[in-house]
Short mmCIF file of C-alpha atoms in Angstrom, two decimals:
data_model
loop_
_atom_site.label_atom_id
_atom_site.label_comp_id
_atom_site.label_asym_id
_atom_site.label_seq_id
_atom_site.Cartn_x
_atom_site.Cartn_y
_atom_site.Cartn_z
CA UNK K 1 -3.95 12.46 -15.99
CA UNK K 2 -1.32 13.91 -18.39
CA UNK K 3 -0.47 10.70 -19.74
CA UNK K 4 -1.28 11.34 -23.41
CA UNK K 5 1.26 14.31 -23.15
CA UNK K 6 3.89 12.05 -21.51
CA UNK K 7 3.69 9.25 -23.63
CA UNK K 8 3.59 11.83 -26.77
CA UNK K 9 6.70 13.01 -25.82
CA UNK K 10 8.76 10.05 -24.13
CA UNK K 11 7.62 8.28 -28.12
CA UNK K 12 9.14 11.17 -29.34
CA UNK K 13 12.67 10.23 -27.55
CA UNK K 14 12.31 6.54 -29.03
CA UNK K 15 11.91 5.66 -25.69
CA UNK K 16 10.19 2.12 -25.36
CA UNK K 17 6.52 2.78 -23.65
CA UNK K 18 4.07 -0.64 -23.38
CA UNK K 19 0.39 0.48 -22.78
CA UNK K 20 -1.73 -2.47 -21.91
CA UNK K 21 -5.16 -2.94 -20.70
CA UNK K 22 -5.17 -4.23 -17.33
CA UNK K 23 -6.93 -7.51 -18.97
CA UNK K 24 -4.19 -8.71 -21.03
CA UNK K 25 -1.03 -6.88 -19.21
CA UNK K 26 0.45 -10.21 -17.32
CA UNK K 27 0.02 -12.45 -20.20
CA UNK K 28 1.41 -9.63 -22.78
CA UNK K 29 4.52 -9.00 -19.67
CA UNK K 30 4.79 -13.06 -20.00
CA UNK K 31 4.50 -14.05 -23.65
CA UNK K 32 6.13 -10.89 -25.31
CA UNK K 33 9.29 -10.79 -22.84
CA UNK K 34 8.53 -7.14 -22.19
CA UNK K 35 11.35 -7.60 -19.53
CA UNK K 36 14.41 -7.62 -21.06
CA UNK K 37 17.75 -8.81 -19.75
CA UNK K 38 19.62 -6.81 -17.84
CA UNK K 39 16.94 -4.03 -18.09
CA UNK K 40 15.38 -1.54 -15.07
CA UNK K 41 11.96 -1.30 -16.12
CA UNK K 42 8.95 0.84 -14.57
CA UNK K 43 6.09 -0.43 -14.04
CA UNK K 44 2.25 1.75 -13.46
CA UNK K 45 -0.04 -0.35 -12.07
CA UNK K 46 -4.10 0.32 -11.81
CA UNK K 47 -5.29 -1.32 -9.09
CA UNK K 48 -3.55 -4.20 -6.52
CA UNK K 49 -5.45 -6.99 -8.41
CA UNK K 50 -3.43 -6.12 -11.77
CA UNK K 51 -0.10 -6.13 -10.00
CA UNK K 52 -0.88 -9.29 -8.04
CA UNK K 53 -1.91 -11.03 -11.96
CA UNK K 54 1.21 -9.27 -13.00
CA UNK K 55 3.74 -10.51 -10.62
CA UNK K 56 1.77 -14.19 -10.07
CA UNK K 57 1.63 -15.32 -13.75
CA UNK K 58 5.22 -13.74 -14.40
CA UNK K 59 6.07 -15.72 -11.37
CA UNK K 60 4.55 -18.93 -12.48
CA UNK K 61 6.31 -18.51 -16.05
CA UNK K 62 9.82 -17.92 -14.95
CA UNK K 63 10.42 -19.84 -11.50
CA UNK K 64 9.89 -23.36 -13.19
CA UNK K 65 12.70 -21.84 -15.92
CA UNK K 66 15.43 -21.54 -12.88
CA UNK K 67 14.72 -17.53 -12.51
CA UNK K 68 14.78 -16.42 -8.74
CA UNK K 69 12.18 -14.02 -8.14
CA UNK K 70 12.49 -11.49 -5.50
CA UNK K 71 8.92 -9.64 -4.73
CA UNK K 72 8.63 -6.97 -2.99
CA UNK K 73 5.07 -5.94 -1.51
CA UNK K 74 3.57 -2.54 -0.20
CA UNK K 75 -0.44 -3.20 0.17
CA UNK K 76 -0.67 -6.51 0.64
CA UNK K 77 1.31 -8.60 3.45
CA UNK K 78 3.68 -10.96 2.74
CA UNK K 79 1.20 -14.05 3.34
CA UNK K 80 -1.23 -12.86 1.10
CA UNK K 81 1.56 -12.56 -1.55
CA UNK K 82 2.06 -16.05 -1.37
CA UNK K 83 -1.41 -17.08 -0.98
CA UNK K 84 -2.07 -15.35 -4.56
CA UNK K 85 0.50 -17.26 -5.84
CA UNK K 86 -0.68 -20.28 -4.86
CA UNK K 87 -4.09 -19.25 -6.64
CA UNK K 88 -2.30 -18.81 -9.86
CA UNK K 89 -0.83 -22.25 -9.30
CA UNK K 90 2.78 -21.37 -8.70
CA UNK K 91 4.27 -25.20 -8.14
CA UNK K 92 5.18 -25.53 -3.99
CA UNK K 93 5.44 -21.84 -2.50
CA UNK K 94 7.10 -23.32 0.09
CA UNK K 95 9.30 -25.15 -1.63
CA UNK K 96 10.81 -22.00 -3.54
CA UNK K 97 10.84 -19.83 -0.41
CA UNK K 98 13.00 -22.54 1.76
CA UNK K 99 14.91 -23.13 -1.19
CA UNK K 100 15.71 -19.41 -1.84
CA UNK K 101 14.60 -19.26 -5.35
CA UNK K 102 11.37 -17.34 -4.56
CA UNK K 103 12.36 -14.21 -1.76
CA UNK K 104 8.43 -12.29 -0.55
CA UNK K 105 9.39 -9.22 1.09
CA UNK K 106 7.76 -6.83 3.15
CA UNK K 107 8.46 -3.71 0.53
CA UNK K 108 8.68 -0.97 3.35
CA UNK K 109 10.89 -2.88 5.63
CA UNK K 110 13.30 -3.38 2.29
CA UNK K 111 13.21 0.08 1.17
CA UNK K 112 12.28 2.35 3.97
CA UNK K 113 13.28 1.04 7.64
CA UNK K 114 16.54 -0.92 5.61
CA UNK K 115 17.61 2.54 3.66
CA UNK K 116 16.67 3.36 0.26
CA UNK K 117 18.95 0.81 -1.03
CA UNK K 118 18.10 -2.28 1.22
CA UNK K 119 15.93 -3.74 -1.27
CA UNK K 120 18.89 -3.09 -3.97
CA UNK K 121 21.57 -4.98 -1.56
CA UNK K 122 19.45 -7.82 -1.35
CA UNK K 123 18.81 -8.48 -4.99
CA UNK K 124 22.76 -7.97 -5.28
CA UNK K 125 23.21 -10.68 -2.95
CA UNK K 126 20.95 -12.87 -4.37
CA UNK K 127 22.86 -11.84 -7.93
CA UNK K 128 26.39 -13.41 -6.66
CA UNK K 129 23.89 -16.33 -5.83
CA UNK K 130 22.41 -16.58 -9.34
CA UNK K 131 26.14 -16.39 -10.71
CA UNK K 132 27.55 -18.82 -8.61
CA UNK K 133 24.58 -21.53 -8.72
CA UNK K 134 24.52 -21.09 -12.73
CA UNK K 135 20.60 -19.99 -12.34
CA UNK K 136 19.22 -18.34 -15.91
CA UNK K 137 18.33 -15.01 -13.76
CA UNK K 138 17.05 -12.81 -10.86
CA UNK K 139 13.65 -11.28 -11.50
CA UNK K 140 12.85 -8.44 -8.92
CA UNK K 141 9.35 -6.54 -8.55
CA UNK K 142 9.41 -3.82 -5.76
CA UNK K 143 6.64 -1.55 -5.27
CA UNK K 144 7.98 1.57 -3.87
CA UNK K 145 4.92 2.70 -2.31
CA UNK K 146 6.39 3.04 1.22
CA UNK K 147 8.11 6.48 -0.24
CA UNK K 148 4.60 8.10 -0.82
CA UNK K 149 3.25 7.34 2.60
CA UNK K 150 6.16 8.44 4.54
CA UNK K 151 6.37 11.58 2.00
CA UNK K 152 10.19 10.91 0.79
CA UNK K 153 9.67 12.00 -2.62
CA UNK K 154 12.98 13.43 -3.15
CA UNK K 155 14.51 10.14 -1.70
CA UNK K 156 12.68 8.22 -4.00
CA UNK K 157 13.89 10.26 -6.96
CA UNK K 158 17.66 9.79 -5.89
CA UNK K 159 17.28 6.16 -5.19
CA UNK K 160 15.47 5.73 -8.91
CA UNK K 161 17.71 7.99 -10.86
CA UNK K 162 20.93 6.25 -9.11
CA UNK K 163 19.77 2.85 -10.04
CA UNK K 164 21.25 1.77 -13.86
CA UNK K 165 18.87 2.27 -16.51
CA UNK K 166 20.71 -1.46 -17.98
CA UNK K 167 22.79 -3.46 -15.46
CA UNK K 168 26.21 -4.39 -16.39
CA UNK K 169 24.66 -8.44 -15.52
CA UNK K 170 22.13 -9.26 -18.59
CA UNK K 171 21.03 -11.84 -15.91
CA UNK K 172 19.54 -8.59 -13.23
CA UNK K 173 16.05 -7.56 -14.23
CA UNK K 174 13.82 -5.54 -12.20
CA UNK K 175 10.61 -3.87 -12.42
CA UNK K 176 9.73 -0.95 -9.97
CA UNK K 177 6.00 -0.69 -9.50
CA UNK K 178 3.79 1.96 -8.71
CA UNK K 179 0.17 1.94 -7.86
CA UNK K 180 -1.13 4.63 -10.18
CA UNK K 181 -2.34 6.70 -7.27
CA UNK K 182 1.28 7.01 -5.70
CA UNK K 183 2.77 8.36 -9.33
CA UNK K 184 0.26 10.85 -9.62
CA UNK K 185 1.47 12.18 -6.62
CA UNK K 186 4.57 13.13 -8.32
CA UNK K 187 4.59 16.36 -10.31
CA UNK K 188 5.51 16.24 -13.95
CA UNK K 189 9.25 17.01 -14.17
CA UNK K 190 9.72 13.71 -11.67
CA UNK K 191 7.31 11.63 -13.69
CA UNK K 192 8.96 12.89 -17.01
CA UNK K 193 12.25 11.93 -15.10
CA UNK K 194 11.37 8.54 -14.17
CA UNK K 195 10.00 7.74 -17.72
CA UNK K 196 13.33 8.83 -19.37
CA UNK K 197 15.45 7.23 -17.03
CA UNK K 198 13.84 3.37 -16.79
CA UNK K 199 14.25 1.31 -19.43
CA UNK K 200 11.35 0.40 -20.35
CA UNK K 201 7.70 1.80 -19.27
CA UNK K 202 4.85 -0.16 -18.48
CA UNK K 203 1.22 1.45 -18.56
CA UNK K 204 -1.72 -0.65 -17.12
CA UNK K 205 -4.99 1.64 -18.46
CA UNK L 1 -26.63 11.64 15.39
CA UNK L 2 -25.45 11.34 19.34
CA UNK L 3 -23.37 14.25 20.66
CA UNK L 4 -20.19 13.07 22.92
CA UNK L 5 -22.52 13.36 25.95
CA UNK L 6 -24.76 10.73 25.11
CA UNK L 7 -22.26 8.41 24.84
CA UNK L 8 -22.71 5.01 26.86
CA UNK L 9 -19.34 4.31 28.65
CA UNK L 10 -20.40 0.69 28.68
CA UNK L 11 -18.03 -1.11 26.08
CA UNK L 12 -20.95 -3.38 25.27
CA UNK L 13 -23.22 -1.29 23.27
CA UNK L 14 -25.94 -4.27 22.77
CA UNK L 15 -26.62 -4.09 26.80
CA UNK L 16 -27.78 -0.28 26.93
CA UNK L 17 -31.51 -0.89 27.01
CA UNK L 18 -32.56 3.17 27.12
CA UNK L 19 -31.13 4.60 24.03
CA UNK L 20 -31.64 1.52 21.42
CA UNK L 21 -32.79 4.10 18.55
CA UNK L 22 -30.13 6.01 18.89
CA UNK L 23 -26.45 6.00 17.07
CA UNK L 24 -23.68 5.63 19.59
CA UNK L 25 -21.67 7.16 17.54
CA UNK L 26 -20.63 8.49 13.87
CA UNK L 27 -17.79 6.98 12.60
CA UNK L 28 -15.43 7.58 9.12
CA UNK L 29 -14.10 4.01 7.75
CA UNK L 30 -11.50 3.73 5.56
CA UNK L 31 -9.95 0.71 3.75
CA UNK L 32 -8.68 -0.14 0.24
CA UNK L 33 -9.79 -3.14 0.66
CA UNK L 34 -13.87 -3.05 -0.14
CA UNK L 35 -14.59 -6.88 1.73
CA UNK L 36 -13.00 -5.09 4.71
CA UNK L 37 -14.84 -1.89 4.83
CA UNK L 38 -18.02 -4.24 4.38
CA UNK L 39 -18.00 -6.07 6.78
CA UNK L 40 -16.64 -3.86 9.44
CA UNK L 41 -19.78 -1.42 8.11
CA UNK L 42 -22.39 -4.22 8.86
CA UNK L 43 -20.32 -5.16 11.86
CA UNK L 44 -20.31 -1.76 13.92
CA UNK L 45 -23.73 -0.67 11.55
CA UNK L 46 -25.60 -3.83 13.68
CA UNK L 47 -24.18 -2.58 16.62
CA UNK L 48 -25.63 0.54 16.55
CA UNK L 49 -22.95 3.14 15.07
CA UNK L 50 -23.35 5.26 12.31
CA UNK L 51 -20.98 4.64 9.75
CA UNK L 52 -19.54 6.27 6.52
CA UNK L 53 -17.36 3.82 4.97
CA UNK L 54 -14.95 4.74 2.00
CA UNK L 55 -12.33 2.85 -0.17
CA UNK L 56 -10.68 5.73 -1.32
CA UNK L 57 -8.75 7.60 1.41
CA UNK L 58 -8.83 10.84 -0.61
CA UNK L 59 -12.97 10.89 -1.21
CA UNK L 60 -13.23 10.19 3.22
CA UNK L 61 -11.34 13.03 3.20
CA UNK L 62 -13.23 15.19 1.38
CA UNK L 63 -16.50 13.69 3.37
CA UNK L 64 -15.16 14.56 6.35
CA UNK L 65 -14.40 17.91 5.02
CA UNK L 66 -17.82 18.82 4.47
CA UNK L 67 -18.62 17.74 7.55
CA UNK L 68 -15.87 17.14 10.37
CA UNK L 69 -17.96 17.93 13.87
CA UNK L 70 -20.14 15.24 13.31
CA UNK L 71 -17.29 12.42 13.81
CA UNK L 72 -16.56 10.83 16.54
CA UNK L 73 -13.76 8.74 15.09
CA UNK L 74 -11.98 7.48 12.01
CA UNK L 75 -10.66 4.06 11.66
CA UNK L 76 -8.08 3.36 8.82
CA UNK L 77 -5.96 1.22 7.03
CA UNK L 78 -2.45 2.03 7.53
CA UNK L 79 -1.55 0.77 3.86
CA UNK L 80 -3.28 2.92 1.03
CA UNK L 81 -2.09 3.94 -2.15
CA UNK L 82 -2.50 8.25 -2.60
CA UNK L 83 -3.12 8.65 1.00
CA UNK L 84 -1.78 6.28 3.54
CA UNK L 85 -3.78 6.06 7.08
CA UNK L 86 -1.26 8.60 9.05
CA UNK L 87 -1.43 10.96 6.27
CA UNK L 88 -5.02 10.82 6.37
CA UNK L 89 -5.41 10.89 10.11
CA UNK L 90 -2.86 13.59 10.30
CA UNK L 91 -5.39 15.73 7.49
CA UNK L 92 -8.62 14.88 9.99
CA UNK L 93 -6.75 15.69 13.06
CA UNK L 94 -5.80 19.30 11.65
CA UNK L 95 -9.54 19.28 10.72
CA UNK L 96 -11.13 18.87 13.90
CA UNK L 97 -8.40 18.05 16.76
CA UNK L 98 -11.35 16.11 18.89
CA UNK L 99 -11.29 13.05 16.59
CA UNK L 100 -10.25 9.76 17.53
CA UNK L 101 -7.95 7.82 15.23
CA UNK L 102 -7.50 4.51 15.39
CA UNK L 103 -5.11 2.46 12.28
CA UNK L 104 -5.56 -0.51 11.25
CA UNK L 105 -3.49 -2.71 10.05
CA UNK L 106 -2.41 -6.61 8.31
CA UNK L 107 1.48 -5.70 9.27
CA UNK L 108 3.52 -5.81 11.96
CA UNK L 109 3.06 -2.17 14.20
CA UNK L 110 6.00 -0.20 14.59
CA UNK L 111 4.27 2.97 16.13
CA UNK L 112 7.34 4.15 17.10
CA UNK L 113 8.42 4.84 12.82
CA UNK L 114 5.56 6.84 12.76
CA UNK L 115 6.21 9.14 15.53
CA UNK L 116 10.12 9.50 14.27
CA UNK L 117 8.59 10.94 11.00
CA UNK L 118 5.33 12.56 11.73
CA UNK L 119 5.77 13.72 15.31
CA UNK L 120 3.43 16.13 15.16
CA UNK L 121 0.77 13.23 13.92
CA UNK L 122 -1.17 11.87 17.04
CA UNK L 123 -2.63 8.29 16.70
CA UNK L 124 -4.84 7.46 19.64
CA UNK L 125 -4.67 3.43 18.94
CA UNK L 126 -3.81 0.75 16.40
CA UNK L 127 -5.21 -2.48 15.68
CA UNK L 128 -3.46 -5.60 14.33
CA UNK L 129 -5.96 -7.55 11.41
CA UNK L 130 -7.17 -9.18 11.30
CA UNK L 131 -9.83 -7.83 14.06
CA UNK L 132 -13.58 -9.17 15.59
CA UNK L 133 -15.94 -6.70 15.96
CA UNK L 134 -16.03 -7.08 18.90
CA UNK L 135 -12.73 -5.97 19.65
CA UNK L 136 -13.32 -3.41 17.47
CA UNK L 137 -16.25 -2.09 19.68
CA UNK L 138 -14.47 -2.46 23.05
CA UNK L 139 -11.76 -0.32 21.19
CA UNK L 140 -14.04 2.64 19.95
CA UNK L 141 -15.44 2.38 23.38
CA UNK L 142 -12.97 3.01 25.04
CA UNK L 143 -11.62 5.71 23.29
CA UNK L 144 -15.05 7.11 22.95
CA UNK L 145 -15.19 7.23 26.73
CA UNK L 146 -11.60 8.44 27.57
CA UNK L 147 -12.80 11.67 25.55
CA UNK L 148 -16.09 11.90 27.29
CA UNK L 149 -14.01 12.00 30.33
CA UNK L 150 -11.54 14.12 29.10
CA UNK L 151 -14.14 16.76 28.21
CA UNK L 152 -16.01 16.38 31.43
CA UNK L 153 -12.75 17.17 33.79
CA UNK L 154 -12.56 20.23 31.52
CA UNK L 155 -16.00 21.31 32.27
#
C-alpha cells in the first residue's frame, strides 16, 4: 500500500492523521476523544473484528453519557451488531434500540437502496431529536462498503466530498468506515481526496 | 475429480452405493467469515465433494484462474470486502460460463437489486444463512443435475 506516501504528504498539509495498531485503536478512539465535536472523520479499518471493538467500546463509553449512536453495518447483519455489543457489555441493547438512543442499521439499505444520502437524512433526523430532547450528541459510524460491491465509486466520491468536513452542530459527529480492502480499491487521487477532505483520519495497521 | 457425467442426480449423495471413492463434485467456497467456510468444508468434504475453500474472495479467484474447468460450482458470500459475491461470480462466470453460482447470504435477498445493476451477471440460486448442509447438498444437487440435463438435451 502507498500509505507511507499518503500519510507523508497529508502530515505535510497539517492535516490530523491517527495511526493505531489494531490492539489499542478502540481504547485510544475512547480515552483520547479522537472524535471531535462536530467533526466528519474517516475511519480505515483492518479487519471486521477491529471495527466491531471500535464501534462496541465507543458505544459502551458514550451511550451511558446520553450520546445516541447511529451504526451503520456492511458485513455483519444487524443482529450480530447487537449481539457484539452485548459482548462488550453495552447496558440493555434493547433498551437503547426501543428507546431510540441506539439506531443498528443495515448500511446498504441506508446508503444504497435509500440513495446516497439516506443514511445522512436519518442522522439529521435523529439531530432535531438530539436538539430537542437536550441529549449531549449523535455519534454515527457508517461503513460505506455497499459502494464497492455495487461498483459506485464515483457516487461514493460525490456523496463524501458533499458531506461537511465540520458540521455547523458541534453536537453531529460521524465516522465513515472503510474495510481496508474496499479503500484500496480506490486509486490514489480519490484516496488523496478523501484524506484531505475528512476531518480527521483514522489508520488501523 | 468427477466429470459432469458422473454426476449422481440423486440429491442424497450418502445413498449412491457404486461410486463411494469418488468426488461428486469440485466445488470453490468462499466466505469472509473462516468458522463458515469450515464448517461448510467438513460439511460437503464428509459428503463426498471436493472442496477448495477460501476467505479471501480475490485469492478464489485467482485459484479458479489457474484452473476453471475443473469446477463444478462456486458458493459465496454475498458480503465481502474487495470483492463482493456477484462481483466474484460475475469474474468466474466470464471464466468458464458452465459454472454454477450459488450466494450466500445472513441478509435479507433482494435478487432483483442485483439484476437492476449487473444484468449481465447470472446467479443460478441464493441461500438465506444461516443454512444445514443438508440443504446445502439438495441445493448443489440440484443445480448439479439441471446442468447434466441441460448438456444432455444438447447432445
Amino acid at each position: 500500500m502507498e500509505r507511507n506516501h499518503f500519510m507523508r504528504s497529508i502530515e505535510q498539509k497539517g492535516k490530523k492523521v491517527v495511526k493505531e495498531s489494531s490492539q489499542k485503536i478502540a481504547n485510544t478512539v475512547v480515552k483520547k476523544k479522537l472524535i471531535e465535536p462536530g467533526s466528519h472523520n474517516l475511519l480505515i479499518y483492518d479487519d471486521l473484528r477491529t471495527f466491531r471493538e471500535i464501534y462496541s467500546e465507543y458505544s459502551r463509553a458514550l451511550l451511558p453519557q446520553n450520546e445516541i449512536i447511529i451504526i451503520g453495518t456492511q458485513y455483519d447483519t444487524v443482529e450480530n451488531v447487537k449481539n457484539t455489543l452485548r459482548l462488550v457489555g453495552v447496558d440493555d441493547v434493547e433498551r437503547h434500540l426501543n428507546q431510540g438512543t441506539l439506531f443498528i442499521v443495515d448500511a446498504q439499505k441506508g446508503y444504497y437502496d435509500a440513495g446516497s444520502r439516506g443514511m445522512w437524512k436519518l442522522a439529521m433526523s435523529i439531530l432535531s431529536r438530539v436538539k430537542k430532547e437536550g441529549r449531549q450528541g449523535v455519534s454515527w459510524f457508517g461503513d460505506l462498503g455497499s459502494f464497492f460491491s455495487f461498483e459506485k465509486i464515483e457516487e461514493l466520491m460525490q456523496y463524501e466530498l458533499w458531506c461537511p468536513q465540520k458540521y455547523e452542530e458541534d453536537i453531529m459527529k460521524s465516522i465513515c468506515s472503510y474495510h481496508s480492502k474496499d479503500f484500496e480499491k480506490l486509486t490514489e487521487a480519490q484516496k488523496q481526496a478523501l484524506f484531505d477532505h475528512h476531518f480527521k483520519s483514522i489508520l488501523v495497521e | 475429480m468427477a466429470s459432469e457425467e458422473d454426476l449422481p442426480l440423486s440429491t442424497n449423495p450418502a445413498d449412491d452405493k457404486n461410486n463411494n471413492d469418488k468426488p461428486l463434485a469440485k466445488l470453490l467456497i468462499v466466505d469472509d467469515d473462516a468458522d463458515i467456510v469450515q464448517v461448510l468444508k467438513m460439511g460437503l468434504v464428509k459428503n463426498r465433494f471436493l472442496v477448495e475453500a477460501f476467505t479471501n474472495p480475490e485469492e478464489a479467484l485467482q485459484s479458479f484462474k489457474s484452473n476453471a474447468e475443473s469446477y463444478c460450482l462456486l458458493l459465496s458470500d454475498m458480503r465481502m470486502p474487495s470483492l463482493s459475491g456477484i462481483q466474484l461470480a460475475r469474474k468466474v462466470k466470464e471464466i468458464n460460463p458452465n459454472v454454477r453460482v450459488v450466494l450466500m447470504t445472513a441478509f435479507e435477498i433482494r435478487d432483483e437489486e442485483f439484476a437492476k445493476v449487473f444484468p449481465s451477471s447470472r446467479v443460478d440460486g441464493f441461500l438465506q444463512k444461516p443454512i444445514t448442509i443438508r440443504d446445502l447438498i439438495i441445493k448443489i444437487m440440484s443445480l448439479i443435475g439441471q446442468s447434466k440435463r441441460r448438456r444432455t438435451d444438447e447432445d
